[in-house]
Amino acid sequence: DEETTAKTYSIKLQTDYKISERSFAFGNVRFLDDRFSGYDYQSSASVGFGKTFFDDGISLFRAQAGIGYRKNELMDNLGEETESIWTTRATYHRSLTENTRFESRLISESGADNTYLEGQVAVGVLMTENLGIKLAYLVKHNSDVPVGSENTDKYTTVSINYLFD
């Protein structure tokens, strides 16, 4: 019927500074433009510390926690929400073959007004040295959304990924 029912743009960037063999400091930013969520956009920036619990070349598990700031712009010029947040993230990867791996991650950003959760499971295939494709199932949840919006969105995605060395 030529009616748009989903349209999302997302940017997530993180930089890590290695403190020791297993510990790191991080800084990250997240921007989400999802007009069907009740927000014009949601953005956050945070810093903190993390630890790699194991990385044996086949499996990797790491977690991180930090503090940050979030700004959400409500749809239809209804205002904006700004707040300090506590952020956590856990990541698990497991190589299935030389070019294929299973990935999962859980992200949480919790503030006084809203808790944002994002969980993903995926299978990625590296097609060349730097180019890959990923099939994923993604769930995004906001604890407090504007009236008329859903708290939880579920996506099945196919993405093309470029790995920078």
XYZ file of N, CA and C in Angstrom:
495
model
N 0.817 -1.206 0.000
C 0.000 0.000 0.000
C 0.854 1.261 0.000
N 2.146 1.125 -0.207
C 3.086 2.238 -0.213
C 3.025 3.069 1.069
N 2.785 2.407 2.192
C 2.755 3.058 3.492
C 3.982 2.620 4.284
N 4.761 3.584 4.773
C 5.950 3.284 5.560
C 5.536 2.934 6.979
N 5.972 1.769 7.447
C 5.628 1.333 8.803
C 6.854 1.193 9.694
N 8.047 1.308 9.116
C 9.274 1.242 9.905
C 10.387 1.937 9.135
N 11.152 2.747 9.844
C 12.289 3.439 9.241
C 13.186 3.898 10.378
N 14.391 3.352 10.452
C 15.287 3.627 11.565
C 16.694 3.908 11.052
N 17.338 4.909 11.649
C 18.746 5.191 11.407
C 19.439 5.172 12.758
N 20.582 4.503 12.820
C 21.275 4.357 14.088
C 22.777 4.491 13.876
N 23.419 5.222 14.765
C 24.880 5.350 14.758
C 25.361 5.054 16.174
N 26.319 4.140 16.277
C 26.929 3.813 17.567
C 28.435 3.807 17.360
N 29.124 4.593 18.145
C 30.574 4.651 18.070
C 31.154 4.467 19.458
N 32.239 3.698 19.547
C 32.916 3.512 20.829
C 34.406 3.449 20.597
N 35.139 4.051 21.498
C 36.587 3.941 21.500
C 37.013 3.371 22.847
N 38.004 2.499 22.826
C 38.516 1.864 24.039
C 39.974 2.259 24.248
N 40.363 2.403 25.514
C 41.738 2.640 25.896
C 42.154 1.506 26.815
N 43.105 0.716 26.360
C 43.531 -0.460 27.116
C 44.316 -0.034 28.362
N 43.819 -0.450 29.528
C 44.482 -0.155 30.800
C 45.415 -1.296 31.180
N 44.949 -2.524 31.016
C 45.754 -3.715 31.282
C 45.351 -4.778 30.266
N 45.859 -5.974 30.441
C 45.558 -7.059 29.500
C 44.055 -7.295 29.352
N 43.304 -7.150 30.432
C 41.863 -7.436 30.396
C 40.964 -6.239 30.713
N 41.525 -5.107 31.123
C 40.715 -3.954 31.522
C 40.866 -2.812 30.519
N 39.805 -2.030 30.380
C 39.833 -0.905 29.448
C 38.916 0.209 29.936
N 39.221 1.401 29.497
C 38.327 2.552 29.681
C 37.665 2.782 28.330
N 36.447 3.311 28.345
C 35.747 3.529 27.072
C 35.033 4.868 27.063
N 34.752 5.302 25.874
C 33.881 6.441 25.635
C 33.005 6.068 24.454
N 31.710 6.336 24.554
C 30.854 6.013 23.414
C 29.740 7.025 23.233
N 29.209 7.044 22.022
C 28.048 7.861 21.677
C 27.071 6.975 20.922
N 25.789 7.297 21.091
C 24.732 6.561 20.388
C 23.704 7.567 19.905
N 23.263 7.420 18.656
C 22.214 8.268 18.088
C 21.214 7.361 17.392
N 19.926 7.532 17.712
C 18.875 6.713 17.127
C 17.763 7.615 16.615
N 17.495 7.530 15.318
C 16.387 8.252 14.697
C 15.363 7.209 14.277
N 14.310 7.078 15.071
C 13.249 6.100 14.818
C 11.915 6.802 15.042
N 11.336 7.343 13.987
C 10.131 8.164 14.094
C 8.909 7.375 14.559
N 8.993 6.057 14.523
C 7.869 5.246 14.971
C 7.969 4.903 16.458
N 9.002 5.406 17.123
C 9.189 5.137 18.552
C 8.531 6.184 19.442
N 8.035 7.277 18.861
C 7.479 8.369 19.651
C 8.487 9.480 19.890
N 9.732 9.269 19.458
C 10.784 10.261 19.594
C 11.268 10.685 18.212
N 11.584 11.986 18.043
C 12.271 12.412 16.826
C 13.642 11.745 16.784
N 14.317 11.756 17.944
C 15.594 11.053 18.061
C 15.897 10.820 19.532
N 16.804 9.881 19.771
C 17.355 9.611 21.094
C 18.868 9.617 20.941
N 19.581 10.282 21.843
C 21.038 10.312 21.765
C 21.629 10.205 23.166
N 22.835 9.666 23.232
C 23.514 9.546 24.520
C 25.020 9.535 24.315
N 25.726 9.892 25.369
C 27.188 9.812 25.412
C 27.559 9.319 26.800
N 28.551 8.433 26.877
C 28.945 7.899 28.180
C 30.423 7.526 28.200
N 30.946 7.423 29.409
C 32.325 6.992 29.652
C 32.302 5.995 30.804
N 33.310 5.134 30.853
C 33.362 4.175 31.951
C 34.496 3.190 31.796
N 34.353 2.054 32.484
C 35.378 1.018 32.492
C 34.763 -0.321 32.121
N 35.599 -1.185 31.565
C 35.141 -2.507 31.188
C 36.206 -3.551 31.412
N 35.780 -4.804 31.263
C 36.700 -5.916 31.464
C 36.390 -7.016 30.458
N 37.434 -7.594 29.892
C 37.301 -8.776 29.060
C 37.485 -9.973 29.979
N 36.426 -10.768 30.145
C 36.479 -11.901 31.058
C 37.167 -13.100 30.431
N 36.963 -13.308 29.144
C 37.755 -14.303 28.422
C 37.771 -13.980 26.942
N 38.895 -14.320 26.329
C 39.101 -14.162 24.892
C 40.154 -15.175 24.491
N 39.673 -16.341 24.072
C 40.603 -17.423 23.727
C 40.810 -17.574 22.213
N 40.379 -16.591 21.442
C 40.506 -16.670 19.996
C 39.290 -17.283 19.325
N 38.507 -18.038 20.072
C 37.271 -18.635 19.553
C 36.062 -17.931 20.178
N 36.104 -17.719 21.475
C 35.016 -17.059 22.197
C 35.539 -15.821 22.901
N 34.667 -14.824 23.021
C 35.002 -13.596 23.728
C 33.796 -13.162 24.544
N 34.030 -12.787 25.795
C 32.980 -12.195 26.622
C 33.561 -10.991 27.329
N 32.887 -9.842 27.169
C 33.317 -8.633 27.848
C 32.105 -7.853 28.320
N 32.300 -7.095 29.390
C 31.230 -6.281 29.953
C 31.807 -4.929 30.346
N 30.926 -3.938 30.376
C 31.365 -2.596 30.737
C 30.244 -1.853 31.444
N 30.632 -0.843 32.218
C 29.664 -0.012 32.933
C 30.203 1.402 33.003
N 29.292 2.360 32.998
C 29.726 3.740 33.058
C 28.579 4.693 33.325
N 28.904 5.971 33.254
C 27.920 7.032 33.443
C 27.872 7.887 32.186
N 26.753 8.579 32.023
C 26.637 9.402 30.833
C 25.479 10.365 30.891
N 25.124 10.852 29.722
C 24.087 11.863 29.561
C 23.233 11.475 28.356
N 21.919 11.644 28.481
C 21.016 11.287 27.383
C 20.096 12.459 27.075
N 19.810 12.640 25.778
C 18.849 13.642 25.324
C 17.896 12.967 24.349
N 16.602 13.041 24.651
C 15.553 12.507 23.788
C 14.670 13.659 23.329
N 14.457 13.770 22.034
C 13.570 14.788 21.475
C 12.239 14.131 21.149
N 11.162 14.598 21.786
C 9.838 14.025 21.586
C 9.260 14.444 20.237
N 8.409 13.591 19.671
C 7.746 13.875 18.396
C 6.806 15.072 18.540
N 6.480 15.681 17.411
C 5.475 16.753 17.314
C 5.783 17.942 18.216
N 7.071 18.245 18.369
C 7.504 19.411 19.166
C 6.940 19.408 20.584
N 6.858 18.238 21.197
C 6.343 18.123 22.564
C 7.428 18.336 23.615
N 8.629 18.677 23.170
C 9.702 18.973 24.117
C 10.820 17.957 24.059
N 11.710 18.078 25.024
C 12.849 17.173 25.093
C 13.030 16.686 26.520
N 13.677 15.532 26.627
C 14.018 14.948 27.917
C 15.535 14.856 27.991
N 16.113 15.342 29.057
C 17.547 15.214 29.269
C 17.762 14.646 30.662
N 18.748 13.773 30.791
C 19.011 13.189 32.103
C 20.374 12.507 32.140
N 20.876 12.343 33.342
C 22.075 11.555 33.577
C 21.676 10.088 33.529
N 22.594 9.254 33.053
C 22.286 7.828 32.921
C 23.419 6.963 33.463
N 23.060 5.751 33.804
C 23.975 4.666 34.145
C 23.895 3.711 32.958
N 25.018 3.348 32.386
C 25.007 2.508 31.195
C 25.798 1.219 31.425
N 25.283 0.127 30.907
C 25.989 -1.156 30.957
C 25.900 -1.813 29.586
N 26.846 -2.677 29.328
C 26.860 -3.407 28.058
C 27.586 -4.727 28.272
N 27.033 -5.790 27.701
C 27.685 -7.107 27.711
C 27.713 -7.607 26.277
N 28.839 -8.174 25.879
C 29.030 -8.667 24.520
C 29.616 -10.075 24.566
N 29.065 -10.955 23.737
C 29.596 -12.307 23.606
C 29.712 -12.633 22.119
N 30.869 -13.147 21.698
C 31.104 -13.598 20.325
C 31.648 -15.018 20.372
N 31.286 -15.823 19.374
C 31.854 -17.163 19.259
C 32.035 -17.481 17.785
N 33.257 -17.842 17.411
C 33.533 -18.243 16.033
C 32.924 -19.609 15.765
N 32.163 -19.702 14.687
C 31.570 -20.977 14.287
C 32.421 -21.665 13.241
N 32.976 -20.874 12.322
C 33.946 -21.339 11.328
C 34.989 -20.238 11.195
N 35.901 -20.395 10.267
C 36.936 -19.384 10.059
C 36.331 -18.027 9.655
N 35.210 -18.024 8.931
C 34.609 -16.795 8.430
C 33.226 -16.487 9.007
N 32.735 -17.313 9.928
C 31.377 -17.149 10.458
C 31.425 -17.091 11.983
N 30.647 -16.166 12.549
C 30.598 -16.108 14.004
C 29.205 -15.735 14.496
N 28.910 -16.217 15.693
C 27.693 -15.882 16.421
C 28.018 -14.683 17.307
N 27.087 -13.732 17.393
C 27.280 -12.541 18.210
C 26.027 -12.280 19.036
N 26.213 -11.793 20.242
C 25.077 -11.322 21.045
C 25.545 -10.148 21.878
N 24.610 -9.245 22.143
C 24.935 -8.096 22.984
C 23.681 -7.601 23.685
N 23.900 -7.007 24.833
C 22.830 -6.396 25.607
C 23.325 -5.031 26.068
N 22.546 -3.992 25.780
C 22.876 -2.625 26.168
C 21.762 -2.108 27.066
N 22.148 -1.405 28.109
C 21.179 -0.793 29.009
C 21.610 0.638 29.301
N 20.675 1.566 29.184
C 20.878 2.951 29.593
C 19.733 3.303 30.524
N 20.052 3.531 31.782
C 18.996 3.750 32.771
C 19.144 5.112 33.425
N 18.044 5.876 33.397
C 17.990 7.179 34.045
C 16.728 7.273 34.882
N 16.492 8.425 35.481
C 15.323 8.607 36.332
C 14.019 8.566 35.541
N 14.047 9.011 34.280
C 12.821 9.094 33.482
C 12.572 7.890 32.582
N 13.612 7.212 32.161
C 13.444 6.150 31.166
C 14.605 5.163 31.255
N 14.306 3.904 31.004
C 15.341 2.891 30.835
C 15.239 2.369 29.419
N 16.353 2.451 28.688
C 16.432 1.951 27.325
C 17.210 0.645 27.346
N 16.637 -0.408 26.779
C 17.301 -1.707 26.663
C 17.374 -2.085 25.192
N 18.484 -2.683 24.804
C 18.644 -3.157 23.431
C 19.364 -4.494 23.469
N 18.766 -5.502 22.881
C 19.371 -6.825 22.818
C 19.418 -7.299 21.382
N 20.506 -7.960 21.035
C 20.657 -8.460 19.668
C 21.354 -9.808 19.663
N 20.891 -10.699 18.813
C 21.605 -11.923 18.476
C 21.795 -11.912 16.971
N 22.956 -12.393 16.517
C 23.272 -12.289 15.092
C 24.241 -13.370 14.672
N 24.257 -13.605 13.369
C 25.267 -14.442 12.731
C 25.891 -13.598 11.631
N 27.210 -13.475 11.683
C 27.943 -12.687 10.694
C 28.864 -13.564 9.873
N 28.987 -13.230 8.590
C 29.864 -13.962 7.678
C 30.794 -12.961 7.019
N 32.092 -13.199 7.138
C 33.096 -12.364 6.501
C 33.301 -12.880 5.083
N 32.977 -12.044 4.081
C 33.057 -12.471 2.685
C 34.414 -12.174 2.061
N 35.051 -11.073 2.480
C 36.410 -10.742 2.082
C 37.165 -10.388 3.354
N 38.374 -9.906 3.214
C 39.167 -9.560 4.392
C 38.498 -8.491 5.255
N 37.772 -7.548 4.641
C 37.172 -6.449 5.381
C 35.658 -6.304 5.211
N 35.041 -7.065 4.331
C 33.620 -6.907 4.033
C 32.834 -8.126 4.485
N 31.738 -7.882 5.214
C 30.927 -8.978 5.716
C 29.446 -8.675 5.632
N 28.657 -9.682 5.929
C 27.205 -9.549 5.966
C 26.733 -10.138 7.289
N 25.660 -9.545 7.845
C 25.163 -10.004 9.142
C 23.643 -10.115 9.101
N 23.125 -11.222 9.620
C 21.694 -11.433 9.813
C 21.452 -11.361 11.313
N 20.509 -10.502 11.735
C 20.336 -10.268 13.169
C 18.869 -10.136 13.554
N 18.607 -10.432 14.822
C 17.308 -10.178 15.434
C 17.568 -9.194 16.566
N 16.883 -8.068 16.543
C 17.139 -6.965 17.450
C 15.851 -6.573 18.165
N 15.948 -6.356 19.482
C 14.813 -5.897 20.283
C 15.233 -4.612 20.988
N 14.401 -3.547 20.853
C 14.639 -2.274 21.523
C 13.446 -1.985 22.423
N 13.734 -1.570 23.653
C 12.658 -1.329 24.625
C 12.920 -0.038 25.398
N 11.902 0.813 25.478
C 11.922 2.002 26.326
C 10.873 1.801 27.414
N 11.250 2.026 28.669
C 10.297 1.807 29.761
C 9.200 2.866 29.785
N 9.516 4.069 29.328
C 8.554 5.163 29.355
C 8.536 5.826 27.984
N 7.432 5.702 27.267
C 7.318 6.264 25.919
C 6.136 7.226 25.853
N 6.154 8.132 24.872
C 5.011 9.027 24.700
C 3.722 8.243 24.430
N 2.599 8.826 24.778
C 1.289 8.200 24.586
C 1.110 7.835 23.108
N 0.596 6.640 22.864
C 0.360 6.167 21.504
C 1.529 5.430 20.892
N 2.643 5.323 21.614
C 3.830 4.620 21.114
C 3.977 3.283 21.820
N 4.589 2.343 21.137
C 4.866 1.026 21.719
C 6.151 1.083 22.539
N 6.206 0.341 23.630
C 7.422 0.271 24.445
C 8.518 -0.551 23.777
N 8.122 -1.606 23.043
C 9.095 -2.545 22.491
C 8.959 -2.637 20.981
N 10.105 -2.563 20.294
C 10.175 -2.760 18.854
C 11.085 -3.941 18.580
N 10.699 -4.771 17.606
C 11.476 -5.956 17.232
C 11.795 -5.874 15.749
N 13.058 -6.185 15.417
C 13.530 -6.083 14.044
C 14.276 -7.347 13.639
N 14.118 -7.727 12.408
C 15.005 -8.690 11.765
C 15.764 -7.896 10.723
N 17.093 -7.927 10.784
C 17.888 -7.081 9.900
C 18.924 -7.884 9.131
N 19.263 -7.374 7.979
C 20.394 -7.848 7.184
C 21.243 -6.625 6.938
N 22.520 -6.681 7.276
C 23.385 -5.518 7.106
C 24.693 -5.911 6.449
N 25.280 -4.952 5.766
C 26.615 -5.095 5.186
C 27.564 -4.333 6.104
N 28.664 -4.969 6.486
C 29.584 -4.394 7.449
C 30.974 -4.276 6.844
N 31.649 -3.173 7.149
C 33.039 -2.978 6.741
C 33.888 -2.915 7.993
N 34.939 -3.715 8.043
C 35.838 -3.778 9.198
C 37.075 -2.921 8.917
N 37.347 -1.966 9.803
C 38.543 -1.123 9.683
C 39.676 -1.787 10.455
N 40.833 -1.830 9.876
C 42.007 -2.388 10.568
C 42.797 -1.299 11.219
